[in-house]
């Protein structure tokens, strides 16, 4: 039946998400190994408040995906169509994933950032970010044209590569913060553009988005305020507790392919 075929299609889709993420990581590693391009500017990054604060940009897509999910549940009559069911699941997972990205990004890119080293939280952040990115692409491809999917995906990839090619600490701070802004903006666009059951929920998404945005804003502001007023000794104690599990590992800079092999240096 059509329903059974749709269910099998959705199962295969979910099974493909994480292998696609692993394949993307392997492709990036292969590009670095073959060209010497350092898409991981470990010897230029460091701790900077701008990068830490830019992690909050992912609150925008988290809020948007949550707003659409709540709007679907509230405004669309049951039983849901099979496509609507899978979109509710995807939107719910993506909302939670972006909320998690805020945390992993702040920890990896600011709180436990160390020049020349990668921490355990950095590896976790990469894994969560790649899985979330792949889920976004898969979800948007179910609702939009291939041209739109390629265009938005290319913007995110270009911003990521730009950050990876930073050649100084100041450059990395600006480019990596910009990468967070671009990724958050593109993901928010993907959440709100051509949403599932658009004819039924388009007139209602705004009010849900206002509520979820205000909620995220209050939570983020309260967290930043707590960090600000927390005594320095307590902040250092919390940092030291997490540092026990940071497992910082030095990373060597690869010899550029063009310089090392083609030029014989």
Short mmCIF file of C-alpha atoms in Angstrom, two decimals:
data_model
loop_
_atom_site.label_atom_id
_atom_site.label_comp_id
_atom_site.label_asym_id
_atom_site.label_seq_id
_atom_site.Cartn_x
_atom_site.Cartn_y
_atom_site.Cartn_z
CA UNK A 1 0.00 0.00 0.00
CA UNK A 2 0.95 3.66 -0.33
CA UNK A 3 1.07 4.03 3.47
CA UNK A 4 3.35 1.02 3.87
CA UNK A 5 5.59 2.27 1.08
CA UNK A 6 5.77 5.67 2.77
CA UNK A 7 6.63 4.08 6.12
CA UNK A 8 9.45 2.04 4.58
CA UNK A 9 10.73 5.19 2.87
CA UNK A 10 10.81 7.07 6.17
CA UNK A 11 12.58 4.22 7.95
CA UNK A 12 15.24 4.11 5.23
CA UNK A 13 15.56 7.88 5.50
CA UNK A 14 16.27 7.71 9.22
CA UNK A 15 18.75 4.87 8.74
CA UNK A 16 20.60 7.01 6.19
CA UNK A 17 21.00 10.12 8.37
CA UNK A 18 23.88 9.04 10.60
CA UNK A 19 25.89 7.16 7.93
CA UNK A 20 25.67 10.34 5.84
CA UNK A 21 27.06 12.30 8.78
CA UNK A 22 29.94 9.85 9.20
CA UNK A 23 30.63 10.00 5.45
CA UNK A 24 30.75 13.81 5.59
CA UNK A 25 33.35 13.71 8.38
CA UNK A 26 35.46 11.21 6.42
CA UNK A 27 35.29 13.41 3.33
CA UNK A 28 36.53 16.43 5.31
CA UNK A 29 39.38 14.37 6.76
CA UNK A 30 40.30 13.12 3.27
CA UNK A 31 40.35 16.68 1.87
CA UNK A 32 42.69 17.77 4.67
CA UNK A 33 44.98 14.77 4.15
CA UNK A 34 45.21 15.22 0.36
CA UNK A 35 45.53 19.00 0.12
CA UNK A 36 47.02 20.06 3.43
CA UNK A 37 44.19 22.55 3.89
CA UNK A 38 43.48 22.91 7.60
CA UNK A 39 39.70 23.08 7.89
CA UNK A 40 40.29 22.77 11.63
CA UNK A 41 42.41 25.86 12.52
CA UNK A 42 43.45 24.44 15.87
CA UNK A 43 46.61 26.59 16.13
CA UNK A 44 44.68 29.81 15.59
CA UNK A 45 41.62 29.34 17.76
CA UNK A 46 41.34 30.30 21.41
CA UNK A 47 38.92 31.48 24.07
CA UNK A 48 36.95 34.61 23.14
CA UNK A 49 33.57 35.85 24.49
CA UNK A 50 32.26 36.71 21.00
CA UNK A 51 32.54 33.10 19.89
CA UNK A 52 30.88 31.88 23.08
CA UNK A 53 27.98 34.31 22.76
CA UNK A 54 27.53 33.47 19.07
CA UNK A 55 26.55 29.94 20.13
CA UNK A 56 23.24 31.52 21.17
CA UNK A 57 22.48 32.01 17.47
CA UNK A 58 21.34 28.39 17.45
CA UNK A 59 18.50 29.36 19.79
CA UNK A 60 16.78 30.85 16.72
CA UNK A 61 16.35 27.56 14.81
CA UNK A 62 15.63 25.69 18.05
CA UNK A 63 12.83 28.17 18.71
CA UNK A 64 11.56 28.03 15.12
CA UNK A 65 11.43 24.22 14.93
CA UNK A 66 9.68 24.10 18.31
CA UNK A 67 7.14 26.74 17.24
CA UNK A 68 6.19 24.83 14.08
CA UNK A 69 5.95 21.56 16.04
CA UNK A 70 3.59 23.09 18.61
CA UNK A 71 1.59 24.76 15.85
CA UNK A 72 1.16 21.48 13.99
CA UNK A 73 0.02 19.65 17.12
CA UNK A 74 -2.39 22.45 18.02
CA UNK A 75 -3.84 23.43 14.65
CA UNK A 76 -3.84 20.28 12.50
CA UNK A 77 -6.70 17.86 13.21
CA UNK A 78 -5.95 14.23 13.97
CA UNK A 79 -5.29 11.68 12.64
CA UNK A 80 -2.25 13.19 10.96
CA UNK A 81 -1.27 12.30 7.43
CA UNK A 82 1.86 10.07 7.22
CA UNK A 83 3.96 12.96 5.88
CA UNK A 84 2.78 15.20 8.70
CA UNK A 85 3.67 12.53 11.26
CA UNK A 86 7.23 12.24 10.01
CA UNK A 87 7.58 16.04 9.91
CA UNK A 88 6.39 16.37 13.51
CA UNK A 89 9.03 13.82 14.52
CA UNK A 90 11.77 15.53 12.50
CA UNK A 91 10.85 19.00 13.75
CA UNK A 92 10.77 17.77 17.36
CA UNK A 93 14.17 16.09 17.05
CA UNK A 94 15.67 19.12 15.31
CA UNK A 95 14.34 21.47 17.98
CA UNK A 96 16.00 19.36 20.68
CA UNK A 97 19.16 18.98 18.56
CA UNK A 98 19.63 22.72 18.14
CA UNK A 99 19.06 23.25 21.86
CA UNK A 100 21.82 20.70 22.46
CA UNK A 101 24.05 22.42 19.88
CA UNK A 102 23.87 25.64 21.93
CA UNK A 103 25.38 23.78 24.88
CA UNK A 104 27.99 21.72 23.01
CA UNK A 105 29.04 24.71 20.91
CA UNK A 106 29.50 26.99 23.94
CA UNK A 107 31.51 24.33 25.78
CA UNK A 108 33.68 23.40 22.79
CA UNK A 109 34.20 26.83 21.22
CA UNK A 110 34.56 28.88 24.38
CA UNK A 111 34.40 27.32 27.82
CA UNK A 112 37.00 24.59 27.24
CA UNK A 113 38.75 26.08 24.20
CA UNK A 114 42.53 25.69 24.25
CA UNK A 115 44.94 26.76 21.53
CA UNK A 116 46.59 23.88 19.70
CA UNK A 117 44.37 21.26 21.32
CA UNK A 118 41.05 19.54 20.77
CA UNK A 119 39.00 18.59 23.80
CA UNK A 120 36.51 15.78 24.20
CA UNK A 121 33.65 18.29 24.15
CA UNK A 122 34.97 19.48 20.78
CA UNK A 123 34.58 16.00 19.32
CA UNK A 124 31.09 15.75 20.81
CA UNK A 125 30.21 19.15 19.35
CA UNK A 126 31.36 18.10 15.88
CA UNK A 127 29.33 14.88 16.08
CA UNK A 128 26.18 16.66 17.25
CA UNK A 129 26.60 19.47 14.70
CA UNK A 130 27.14 17.11 11.76
CA UNK A 131 24.15 14.94 12.71
CA UNK A 132 21.97 18.04 13.09
CA UNK A 133 23.19 19.45 9.77
CA UNK A 134 22.40 16.20 7.94
CA UNK A 135 18.95 16.00 9.54
CA UNK A 136 18.25 19.59 8.46
CA UNK A 137 19.21 18.82 4.88
CA UNK A 138 17.14 15.63 4.82
CA UNK A 139 14.12 17.35 6.36
CA UNK A 140 14.25 20.36 4.06
CA UNK A 141 14.67 18.13 1.01
CA UNK A 142 11.28 16.59 1.85
CA UNK A 143 9.61 20.01 1.64
CA UNK A 144 11.54 22.12 -0.86
CA UNK A 145 13.04 21.90 -4.33
CA UNK A 146 16.50 20.47 -4.90
CA UNK A 147 17.73 23.89 -6.03
CA UNK A 148 16.74 25.52 -2.73
CA UNK A 149 18.28 22.70 -0.71
CA UNK A 150 21.56 22.97 -2.62
CA UNK A 151 21.59 26.78 -2.34
CA UNK A 152 21.03 26.89 1.43
CA UNK A 153 23.40 23.98 2.06
CA UNK A 154 26.11 25.66 -0.03
CA UNK A 155 25.82 28.86 2.03
CA UNK A 156 26.38 26.93 5.26
CA UNK A 157 29.28 24.92 3.84
CA UNK A 158 30.93 28.09 2.48
CA UNK A 159 30.71 29.77 5.90
CA UNK A 160 32.18 26.67 7.56
CA UNK A 161 35.09 26.47 5.11
CA UNK A 162 35.74 30.18 5.55
CA UNK A 163 36.07 29.65 9.30
CA UNK A 164 38.30 26.62 8.76
CA UNK A 165 40.68 28.61 6.56
CA UNK A 166 41.32 31.29 9.20
CA UNK A 167 44.98 32.27 9.41
CA UNK A 168 45.01 34.19 12.72
CA UNK A 169 43.22 34.24 16.05
CA UNK A 170 41.37 37.48 15.24
CA UNK A 171 40.32 36.11 11.87
CA UNK A 172 39.09 32.91 13.45
CA UNK A 173 37.05 34.79 16.06
CA UNK A 174 35.24 36.80 13.38
CA UNK A 175 34.80 33.98 10.88
CA UNK A 176 33.72 31.36 13.39
CA UNK A 177 31.22 33.74 14.99
CA UNK A 178 29.94 34.55 11.49
CA UNK A 179 29.65 30.81 10.78
CA UNK A 180 27.37 30.47 13.83
CA UNK A 181 25.25 33.42 12.64
CA UNK A 182 24.96 32.04 9.09
CA UNK A 183 24.21 28.47 10.22
CA UNK A 184 21.57 29.68 12.66
CA UNK A 185 19.94 31.97 10.08
CA UNK A 186 19.87 29.32 7.34
CA UNK A 187 18.46 26.68 9.69
CA UNK A 188 15.76 29.11 10.86
CA UNK A 189 14.87 29.83 7.24
CA UNK A 190 14.64 26.10 6.57
CA UNK A 191 12.33 25.62 9.54
CA UNK A 192 9.90 28.37 8.58
CA UNK A 193 9.94 28.18 4.78
CA UNK A 194 7.37 25.82 3.24
CA UNK A 195 6.46 24.22 6.58
CA UNK A 196 4.37 21.03 6.66
CA UNK A 197 0.61 21.61 6.42
CA UNK A 198 1.41 25.17 5.31
CA UNK A 199 -2.14 26.04 4.27
CA UNK A 200 -3.43 25.20 7.75
CA UNK A 201 -0.71 26.61 9.99
CA UNK A 202 0.82 29.56 8.10
CA UNK A 203 -1.53 32.05 9.73
CA UNK A 204 -0.77 30.72 13.22
CA UNK A 205 3.01 30.12 13.25
CA UNK A 206 3.76 33.74 14.18
CA UNK A 207 2.11 33.60 17.60
CA UNK A 208 3.82 30.32 18.46
CA UNK A 209 7.16 31.67 17.27
CA UNK A 210 6.78 34.74 19.49
CA UNK A 211 6.10 32.53 22.52
CA UNK A 212 9.01 30.15 21.90
CA UNK A 213 11.38 33.04 21.10
CA UNK A 214 10.47 34.86 24.31
CA UNK A 215 10.94 31.64 26.27
CA UNK A 216 14.39 31.02 24.79
CA UNK A 217 15.29 34.66 25.32
CA UNK A 218 14.36 34.53 28.99
CA UNK A 219 16.24 31.27 29.55
CA UNK A 220 19.39 32.53 27.78
CA UNK A 221 19.28 35.88 29.61
CA UNK A 222 18.82 34.16 32.96
CA UNK A 223 21.75 31.85 32.27
CA UNK A 224 24.04 34.72 31.28
CA UNK A 225 22.97 36.67 34.36
CA UNK A 226 23.74 33.71 36.60
CA UNK A 227 27.18 33.38 35.00
CA UNK A 228 27.76 37.07 35.58
CA UNK A 229 26.79 37.18 39.25
CA UNK A 230 28.31 33.82 40.20
CA UNK A 231 31.38 34.31 42.41
CA UNK A 232 34.70 33.83 40.64
CA UNK A 233 35.66 30.97 42.97
CA UNK A 234 32.46 29.10 42.12
CA UNK A 235 32.96 29.62 38.38
CA UNK A 236 36.51 28.29 38.63
CA UNK A 237 35.31 25.29 40.63
CA UNK A 238 32.70 24.44 37.99
CA UNK A 239 35.28 24.86 35.22
CA UNK A 240 37.76 22.60 37.04
CA UNK A 241 35.09 19.94 37.46
CA UNK A 242 34.51 19.77 33.72
CA UNK A 243 38.22 20.11 32.93
CA UNK A 244 38.79 16.71 34.55
CA UNK A 245 36.99 15.17 31.57
CA UNK A 246 38.18 17.60 28.86
CA UNK A 247 40.92 15.22 27.68
CA UNK A 248 42.78 17.88 25.68
CA UNK A 249 44.85 16.35 22.90
CA UNK A 250 47.48 18.34 20.95
CA UNK A 251 46.91 18.39 17.22
CA UNK A 252 49.77 18.61 14.76
CA UNK A 253 49.57 20.84 11.72
CA UNK A 254 49.63 18.78 8.53
CA UNK A 255 52.31 19.57 5.94
CA UNK A 256 50.57 21.29 3.00
CA UNK A 257 50.34 19.02 -0.05
CA UNK A 258 51.24 21.78 -2.50
CA UNK A 259 54.33 22.87 -0.56
CA UNK A 260 55.48 19.47 0.61
CA UNK A 261 55.07 17.37 -2.53
CA UNK A 262 54.66 19.55 -5.60
CA UNK A 263 57.32 22.04 -4.57
CA UNK A 264 59.61 19.49 -2.95
CA UNK A 265 60.05 21.42 0.31
#
